[in-house]
Amino acid sequence: MDIGGRSLYLECHGEGTPTVILEAGLTGDHRTWERVVPALSEDTRVCSYDRANIRPSDPAPKPRTTLDMVEDLDALLAAASVEPPYVLVGFSFGGLVTQQYAATNPDDVAGIVLVESNHPEEAQQFEEHLTPEQISLDREEVQSNPEGVDVFASLEQVQAAGPMPEVPLVVVTAGRSEGWPPGWDPQIFDALRAEQQEELAGLVPGGRQVIAEESGHHVPAEQPAVIIEAVRSVIMAGG
């Protein structure tokens, strides 16, 4: 789909409103959601896409940030005549894109589901417990992603984005930790991660958290039924 000199890959299934917009994690693509789309598309229209620099979408100048991604998504939805209201579903880094989009376009959003989402303040909170060497290694690894995303600038942008719209919100959190880099104290970082997930549920009055008890980080692949139920509950609550 052409968005003005570049093309982004988009696929939509089903009919109805609100439209569910699925946002993959860092370097992920629309196939992230292949175990989620069939069930949800029985209920309403569901759209997934590939961001710039994720094939088959076209490349775009690097580095990229969440603000760039929101601008692209706005253009993509307009080009495809996918009208609001939207229920936004973001996995991992895609949760940051979802938060940025919701804060930027509050009137277009009918509900939000954050699946194992990054927390906007996680870098500061994590780095309080790391050595300078660990911080340097972590930042180098995170910033070298092939999607060309400046993750730390994106975290700052989401922090500055303003409040979420007061719409139904469900935070889906993995029940199983998949560990941390060498030298990171699992007890400290598991506790921090748990607190951050609870805080995400508090972004909106009435937001709630659901634990995917049998899943690690990759909930869309490991326990898709939890996401499907979360999205359906958000649609029902917003109806």
JSON list of N, CA and C in Angstrom, two decimals, residues 42-97:
[
{"chain": "A", "resi": 42, "resn": "GLU", "atom": "N", "xyz": [-13.39, -13.48, 12.88]},
{"chain": "A", "resi": 42, "resn": "GLU", "atom": "CA", "xyz": [-14.77, -13.94, 12.90]},
{"chain": "A", "resi": 42, "resn": "GLU", "atom": "C", "xyz": [-15.69, -12.91, 13.55]},
{"chain": "A", "resi": 43, "resn": "ASP", "atom": "N", "xyz": [-15.10, -12.02, 14.36]},
{"chain": "A", "resi": 43, "resn": "ASP", "atom": "CA", "xyz": [-15.87, -11.04, 15.12]},
{"chain": "A", "resi": 43, "resn": "ASP", "atom": "C", "xyz": [-15.92, -9.67, 14.46]},
{"chain": "A", "resi": 44, "resn": "THR", "atom": "N", "xyz": [-14.81, -9.26, 13.86]},
{"chain": "A", "resi": 44, "resn": "THR", "atom": "CA", "xyz": [-14.70, -7.90, 13.34]},
{"chain": "A", "resi": 44, "resn": "THR", "atom": "C", "xyz": [-13.53, -7.85, 12.35]},
{"chain": "A", "resi": 45, "resn": "ARG", "atom": "N", "xyz": [-13.28, -6.67, 11.80]},
{"chain": "A", "resi": 45, "resn": "ARG", "atom": "CA", "xyz": [-12.14, -6.53, 10.89]},
{"chain": "A", "resi": 45, "resn": "ARG", "atom": "C", "xyz": [-10.84, -6.46, 11.69]},
{"chain": "A", "resi": 46, "resn": "VAL", "atom": "N", "xyz": [-9.83, -7.15, 11.21]},
{"chain": "A", "resi": 46, "resn": "VAL", "atom": "CA", "xyz": [-8.53, -7.23, 11.87]},
{"chain": "A", "resi": 46, "resn": "VAL", "atom": "C", "xyz": [-7.45, -6.92, 10.84]},
{"chain": "A", "resi": 47, "resn": "CYS", "atom": "N", "xyz": [-6.57, -5.98, 11.15]},
{"chain": "A", "resi": 47, "resn": "CYS", "atom": "CA", "xyz": [-5.51, -5.58, 10.22]},
{"chain": "A", "resi": 47, "resn": "CYS", "atom": "C", "xyz": [-4.15, -5.73, 10.88]},
{"chain": "A", "resi": 48, "resn": "SER", "atom": "N", "xyz": [-3.22, -6.31, 10.15]},
{"chain": "A", "resi": 48, "resn": "SER", "atom": "CA", "xyz": [-1.82, -6.37, 10.58]},
{"chain": "A", "resi": 48, "resn": "SER", "atom": "C", "xyz": [-0.96, -5.87, 9.43]},
{"chain": "A", "resi": 49, "resn": "TYR", "atom": "N", "xyz": [0.22, -5.41, 9.75]},
{"chain": "A", "resi": 49, "resn": "TYR", "atom": "CA", "xyz": [1.07, -4.81, 8.71]},
{"chain": "A", "resi": 49, "resn": "TYR", "atom": "C", "xyz": [2.53, -4.97, 9.09]},
{"chain": "A", "resi": 50, "resn": "ASP", "atom": "N", "xyz": [3.39, -4.61, 8.15]},
{"chain": "A", "resi": 50, "resn": "ASP", "atom": "CA", "xyz": [4.82, -4.63, 8.38]},
{"chain": "A", "resi": 50, "resn": "ASP", "atom": "C", "xyz": [5.35, -3.20, 8.33]},
{"chain": "A", "resi": 51, "resn": "ARG", "atom": "N", "xyz": [6.04, -2.81, 9.39]},
{"chain": "A", "resi": 51, "resn": "ARG", "atom": "CA", "xyz": [6.59, -1.45, 9.44]},
{"chain": "A", "resi": 51, "resn": "ARG", "atom": "C", "xyz": [7.70, -1.28, 8.41]},
{"chain": "A", "resi": 52, "resn": "ALA", "atom": "N", "xyz": [8.08, -0.03, 8.19]},
{"chain": "A", "resi": 52, "resn": "ALA", "atom": "CA", "xyz": [9.20, 0.26, 7.29]},
{"chain": "A", "resi": 52, "resn": "ALA", "atom": "C", "xyz": [10.44, -0.51, 7.74]},
{"chain": "A", "resi": 53, "resn": "ASN", "atom": "N", "xyz": [11.22, -0.94, 6.78]},
{"chain": "A", "resi": 53, "resn": "ASN", "atom": "CA", "xyz": [12.45, -1.72, 6.99]},
{"chain": "A", "resi": 53, "resn": "ASN", "atom": "C", "xyz": [12.19, -3.17, 7.37]},
{"chain": "A", "resi": 54, "resn": "ILE", "atom": "N", "xyz": [10.94, -3.59, 7.35]},
{"chain": "A", "resi": 54, "resn": "ILE", "atom": "CA", "xyz": [10.58, -4.99, 7.53]},
{"chain": "A", "resi": 54, "resn": "ILE", "atom": "C", "xyz": [9.99, -5.47, 6.20]},
{"chain": "A", "resi": 55, "resn": "ARG", "atom": "N", "xyz": [10.69, -6.33, 5.50]},
{"chain": "A", "resi": 55, "resn": "ARG", "atom": "CA", "xyz": [10.20, -6.78, 4.20]},
{"chain": "A", "resi": 55, "resn": "ARG", "atom": "C", "xyz": [8.91, -7.58, 4.35]},
{"chain": "A", "resi": 56, "resn": "PRO", "atom": "N", "xyz": [7.95, -7.40, 3.40]},
{"chain": "A", "resi": 56, "resn": "PRO", "atom": "CA", "xyz": [8.09, -6.76, 2.09]},
{"chain": "A", "resi": 56, "resn": "PRO", "atom": "C", "xyz": [7.83, -5.25, 2.07]},
{"chain": "A", "resi": 57, "resn": "SER", "atom": "N", "xyz": [7.66, -4.61, 3.23]},
{"chain": "A", "resi": 57, "resn": "SER", "atom": "CA", "xyz": [7.52, -3.15, 3.22]},
{"chain": "A", "resi": 57, "resn": "SER", "atom": "C", "xyz": [8.83, -2.51, 2.76]},
{"chain": "A", "resi": 58, "resn": "ASP", "atom": "N", "xyz": [8.71, -1.29, 2.24]},
{"chain": "A", "resi": 58, "resn": "ASP", "atom": "CA", "xyz": [9.88, -0.58, 1.74]},
{"chain": "A", "resi": 58, "resn": "ASP", "atom": "C", "xyz": [10.77, -0.10, 2.88]},
{"chain": "A", "resi": 59, "resn": "PRO", "atom": "N", "xyz": [12.04, 0.13, 2.58]},
{"chain": "A", "resi": 59, "resn": "PRO", "atom": "CA", "xyz": [12.92, 0.74, 3.57]},
{"chain": "A", "resi": 59, "resn": "PRO", "atom": "C", "xyz": [12.58, 2.21, 3.78]},
{"chain": "A", "resi": 60, "resn": "ALA", "atom": "N", "xyz": [13.06, 2.73, 4.90]},
{"chain": "A", "resi": 60, "resn": "ALA", "atom": "CA", "xyz": [12.90, 4.14, 5.23]},
{"chain": "A", "resi": 60, "resn": "ALA", "atom": "C", "xyz": [14.17, 4.60, 5.94]},
{"chain": "A", "resi": 61, "resn": "PRO", "atom": "N", "xyz": [14.43, 5.91, 5.94]},
{"chain": "A", "resi": 61, "resn": "PRO", "atom": "CA", "xyz": [15.65, 6.39, 6.59]},
{"chain": "A", "resi": 61, "resn": "PRO", "atom": "C", "xyz": [15.73, 5.97, 8.06]},
{"chain": "A", "resi": 62, "resn": "LYS", "atom": "N", "xyz": [16.94, 5.64, 8.48]},
{"chain": "A", "resi": 62, "resn": "LYS", "atom": "CA", "xyz": [17.20, 5.26, 9.86]},
{"chain": "A", "resi": 62, "resn": "LYS", "atom": "C", "xyz": [17.96, 6.38, 10.55]},
{"chain": "A", "resi": 63, "resn": "PRO", "atom": "N", "xyz": [17.84, 6.52, 11.88]},
{"chain": "A", "resi": 63, "resn": "PRO", "atom": "CA", "xyz": [17.04, 5.69, 12.78]},
{"chain": "A", "resi": 63, "resn": "PRO", "atom": "C", "xyz": [15.56, 6.03, 12.72]},
{"chain": "A", "resi": 64, "resn": "ARG", "atom": "N", "xyz": [14.74, 5.08, 13.16]},
{"chain": "A", "resi": 64, "resn": "ARG", "atom": "CA", "xyz": [13.29, 5.23, 13.23]},
{"chain": "A", "resi": 64, "resn": "ARG", "atom": "C", "xyz": [12.88, 5.33, 14.70]},
{"chain": "A", "resi": 65, "resn": "THR", "atom": "N", "xyz": [11.78, 6.03, 14.94]},
{"chain": "A", "resi": 65, "resn": "THR", "atom": "CA", "xyz": [11.25, 6.14, 16.29]},
{"chain": "A", "resi": 65, "resn": "THR", "atom": "C", "xyz": [9.74, 5.88, 16.26]},
{"chain": "A", "resi": 66, "resn": "THR", "atom": "N", "xyz": [9.16, 5.82, 17.45]},
{"chain": "A", "resi": 66, "resn": "THR", "atom": "CA", "xyz": [7.72, 5.58, 17.54]},
{"chain": "A", "resi": 66, "resn": "THR", "atom": "C", "xyz": [6.93, 6.69, 16.86]},
{"chain": "A", "resi": 67, "resn": "LEU", "atom": "N", "xyz": [7.41, 7.92, 16.89]},
{"chain": "A", "resi": 67, "resn": "LEU", "atom": "CA", "xyz": [6.69, 9.00, 16.21]},
{"chain": "A", "resi": 67, "resn": "LEU", "atom": "C", "xyz": [6.69, 8.77, 14.70]},
{"chain": "A", "resi": 68, "resn": "ASP", "atom": "N", "xyz": [7.80, 8.30, 14.15]},
{"chain": "A", "resi": 68, "resn": "ASP", "atom": "CA", "xyz": [7.84, 7.96, 12.73]},
{"chain": "A", "resi": 68, "resn": "ASP", "atom": "C", "xyz": [6.82, 6.86, 12.42]},
{"chain": "A", "resi": 69, "resn": "MET", "atom": "N", "xyz": [6.74, 5.89, 13.30]},
{"chain": "A", "resi": 69, "resn": "MET", "atom": "CA", "xyz": [5.84, 4.75, 13.07]},
{"chain": "A", "resi": 69, "resn": "MET", "atom": "C", "xyz": [4.38, 5.16, 13.15]},
{"chain": "A", "resi": 70, "resn": "VAL", "atom": "N", "xyz": [4.06, 6.05, 14.07]},
{"chain": "A", "resi": 70, "resn": "VAL", "atom": "CA", "xyz": [2.68, 6.55, 14.16]},
{"chain": "A", "resi": 70, "resn": "VAL", "atom": "C", "xyz": [2.32, 7.32, 12.89]},
{"chain": "A", "resi": 71, "resn": "GLU", "atom": "N", "xyz": [3.24, 8.12, 12.40]},
{"chain": "A", "resi": 71, "resn": "GLU", "atom": "CA", "xyz": [2.99, 8.87, 11.16]},
{"chain": "A", "resi": 71, "resn": "GLU", "atom": "C", "xyz": [2.75, 7.90, 10.00]},
{"chain": "A", "resi": 72, "resn": "ASP", "atom": "N", "xyz": [3.56, 6.85, 9.92]},
{"chain": "A", "resi": 72, "resn": "ASP", "atom": "CA", "xyz": [3.38, 5.85, 8.87]},
{"chain": "A", "resi": 72, "resn": "ASP", "atom": "C", "xyz": [2.04, 5.13, 9.01]},
{"chain": "A", "resi": 73, "resn": "LEU", "atom": "N", "xyz": [1.70, 4.75, 10.23]},
{"chain": "A", "resi": 73, "resn": "LEU", "atom": "CA", "xyz": [0.45, 4.02, 10.43]},
{"chain": "A", "resi": 73, "resn": "LEU", "atom": "C", "xyz": [-0.75, 4.89, 10.09]},
{"chain": "A", "resi": 74, "resn": "ASP", "atom": "N", "xyz": [-0.71, 6.15, 10.47]},
{"chain": "A", "resi": 74, "resn": "ASP", "atom": "CA", "xyz": [-1.78, 7.08, 10.07]},
{"chain": "A", "resi": 74, "resn": "ASP", "atom": "C", "xyz": [-1.93, 7.10, 8.55]},
{"chain": "A", "resi": 75, "resn": "ALA", "atom": "N", "xyz": [-0.81, 7.24, 7.85]},
{"chain": "A", "resi": 75, "resn": "ALA", "atom": "CA", "xyz": [-0.85, 7.31, 6.39]},
{"chain": "A", "resi": 75, "resn": "ALA", "atom": "C", "xyz": [-1.34, 6.00, 5.79]},
{"chain": "A", "resi": 76, "resn": "LEU", "atom": "N", "xyz": [-0.93, 4.88, 6.36]},
{"chain": "A", "resi": 76, "resn": "LEU", "atom": "CA", "xyz": [-1.33, 3.57, 5.85]},
{"chain": "A", "resi": 76, "resn": "LEU", "atom": "C", "xyz": [-2.83, 3.35, 6.01]},
{"chain": "A", "resi": 77, "resn": "LEU", "atom": "N", "xyz": [-3.36, 3.66, 7.18]},
{"chain": "A", "resi": 77, "resn": "LEU", "atom": "CA", "xyz": [-4.79, 3.46, 7.42]},
{"chain": "A", "resi": 77, "resn": "LEU", "atom": "C", "xyz": [-5.62, 4.38, 6.53]},
{"chain": "A", "resi": 78, "resn": "ALA", "atom": "N", "xyz": [-5.14, 5.60, 6.31]},
{"chain": "A", "resi": 78, "resn": "ALA", "atom": "CA", "xyz": [-5.85, 6.52, 5.42]},
{"chain": "A", "resi": 78, "resn": "ALA", "atom": "C", "xyz": [-5.82, 6.01, 3.98]},
{"chain": "A", "resi": 79, "resn": "ALA", "atom": "N", "xyz": [-4.66, 5.55, 3.54]},
{"chain": "A", "resi": 79, "resn": "ALA", "atom": "CA", "xyz": [-4.52, 5.07, 2.16]},
{"chain": "A", "resi": 79, "resn": "ALA", "atom": "C", "xyz": [-5.40, 3.85, 1.90]},
{"chain": "A", "resi": 80, "resn": "ALA", "atom": "N", "xyz": [-5.57, 3.02, 2.92]},
{"chain": "A", "resi": 80, "resn": "ALA", "atom": "CA", "xyz": [-6.36, 1.80, 2.77]},
{"chain": "A", "resi": 80, "resn": "ALA", "atom": "C", "xyz": [-7.83, 2.01, 3.13]},
{"chain": "A", "resi": 81, "resn": "SER", "atom": "N", "xyz": [-8.19, 3.24, 3.47]},
{"chain": "A", "resi": 81, "resn": "SER", "atom": "CA", "xyz": [-9.57, 3.56, 3.87]},
{"chain": "A", "resi": 81, "resn": "SER", "atom": "C", "xyz": [-10.04, 2.71, 5.04]},
{"chain": "A", "resi": 82, "resn": "VAL", "atom": "N", "xyz": [-9.14, 2.50, 5.99]},
{"chain": "A", "resi": 82, "resn": "VAL", "atom": "CA", "xyz": [-9.48, 1.80, 7.23]},
{"chain": "A", "resi": 82, "resn": "VAL", "atom": "C", "xyz": [-9.84, 2.87, 8.26]},
{"chain": "A", "resi": 83, "resn": "GLU", "atom": "N", "xyz": [-11.12, 3.03, 8.49]},
{"chain": "A", "resi": 83, "resn": "GLU", "atom": "CA", "xyz": [-11.61, 4.13, 9.32]},
{"chain": "A", "resi": 83, "resn": "GLU", "atom": "C", "xyz": [-11.64, 3.75, 10.80]},
{"chain": "A", "resi": 84, "resn": "PRO", "atom": "N", "xyz": [-11.48, 4.73, 11.70]},
{"chain": "A", "resi": 84, "resn": "PRO", "atom": "CA", "xyz": [-11.68, 4.46, 13.12]},
{"chain": "A", "resi": 84, "resn": "PRO", "atom": "C", "xyz": [-13.16, 4.19, 13.40]},
{"chain": "A", "resi": 85, "resn": "PRO", "atom": "N", "xyz": [-13.46, 3.68, 14.59]},
{"chain": "A", "resi": 85, "resn": "PRO", "atom": "CA", "xyz": [-12.59, 3.49, 15.75]},
{"chain": "A", "resi": 85, "resn": "PRO", "atom": "C", "xyz": [-11.72, 2.24, 15.63]},
{"chain": "A", "resi": 86, "resn": "TYR", "atom": "N", "xyz": [-10.58, 2.30, 16.37]},
{"chain": "A", "resi": 86, "resn": "TYR", "atom": "CA", "xyz": [-9.62, 1.22, 16.37]},
{"chain": "A", "resi": 86, "resn": "TYR", "atom": "C", "xyz": [-9.46, 0.64, 17.77]},
{"chain": "A", "resi": 87, "resn": "VAL", "atom": "N", "xyz": [-9.28, -0.67, 17.84]},
{"chain": "A", "resi": 87, "resn": "VAL", "atom": "CA", "xyz": [-8.75, -1.32, 19.03]},
{"chain": "A", "resi": 87, "resn": "VAL", "atom": "C", "xyz": [-7.30, -1.66, 18.72]},
{"chain": "A", "resi": 88, "resn": "LEU", "atom": "N", "xyz": [-6.39, -1.09, 19.47]},
{"chain": "A", "resi": 88, "resn": "LEU", "atom": "CA", "xyz": [-4.96, -1.24, 19.22]},
{"chain": "A", "resi": 88, "resn": "LEU", "atom": "C", "xyz": [-4.40, -2.37, 20.07]},
{"chain": "A", "resi": 89, "resn": "VAL", "atom": "N", "xyz": [-3.65, -3.26, 19.43]},
{"chain": "A", "resi": 89, "resn": "VAL", "atom": "CA", "xyz": [-3.04, -4.39, 20.13]},
{"chain": "A", "resi": 89, "resn": "VAL", "atom": "C", "xyz": [-1.54, -4.36, 19.83]},
{"chain": "A", "resi": 90, "resn": "GLY", "atom": "N", "xyz": [-0.73, -4.16, 20.86]},
{"chain": "A", "resi": 90, "resn": "GLY", "atom": "CA", "xyz": [0.71, -4.04, 20.66]},
{"chain": "A", "resi": 90, "resn": "GLY", "atom": "C", "xyz": [1.48, -5.07, 21.46]},
{"chain": "A", "resi": 91, "resn": "PHE", "atom": "N", "xyz": [2.40, -5.77, 20.78]},
{"chain": "A", "resi": 91, "resn": "PHE", "atom": "CA", "xyz": [3.23, -6.78, 21.42]},
{"chain": "A", "resi": 91, "resn": "PHE", "atom": "C", "xyz": [4.65, -6.26, 21.60]},
{"chain": "A", "resi": 92, "resn": "SER", "atom": "N", "xyz": [5.18, -6.37, 22.83]},
{"chain": "A", "resi": 92, "resn": "SER", "atom": "CA", "xyz": [6.56, -6.04, 23.13]},
{"chain": "A", "resi": 92, "resn": "SER", "atom": "C", "xyz": [6.85, -4.58, 22.73]},
{"chain": "A", "resi": 93, "resn": "PHE", "atom": "N", "xyz": [7.85, -4.32, 21.87]},
{"chain": "A", "resi": 93, "resn": "PHE", "atom": "CA", "xyz": [8.09, -2.94, 21.42]},
{"chain": "A", "resi": 93, "resn": "PHE", "atom": "C", "xyz": [6.86, -2.36, 20.74]},
{"chain": "A", "resi": 94, "resn": "GLY", "atom": "N", "xyz": [6.07, -3.20, 20.09]},
{"chain": "A", "resi": 94, "resn": "GLY", "atom": "CA", "xyz": [4.82, -2.73, 19.48]},
{"chain": "A", "resi": 94, "resn": "GLY", "atom": "C", "xyz": [3.88, -2.11, 20.49]},
{"chain": "A", "resi": 95, "resn": "GLY", "atom": "N", "xyz": [4.03, -2.47, 21.76]},
{"chain": "A", "resi": 95, "resn": "GLY", "atom": "CA", "xyz": [3.24, -1.83, 22.80]},
{"chain": "A", "resi": 95, "resn": "GLY", "atom": "C", "xyz": [3.59, -0.36, 22.96]},
{"chain": "A", "resi": 96, "resn": "LEU", "atom": "N", "xyz": [4.86, -0.02, 22.73]},
{"chain": "A", "resi": 96, "resn": "LEU", "atom": "CA", "xyz": [5.25, 1.40, 22.76]},
{"chain": "A", "resi": 96, "resn": "LEU", "atom": "C", "xyz": [4.63, 2.15, 21.59]},
{"chain": "A", "resi": 97, "resn": "VAL", "atom": "N", "xyz": [4.64, 1.53, 20.41]},
{"chain": "A", "resi": 97, "resn": "VAL", "atom": "CA", "xyz": [4.01, 2.16, 19.25]},
{"chain": "A", "resi": 97, "resn": "VAL", "atom": "C", "xyz": [2.52, 2.37, 19.52]}
]
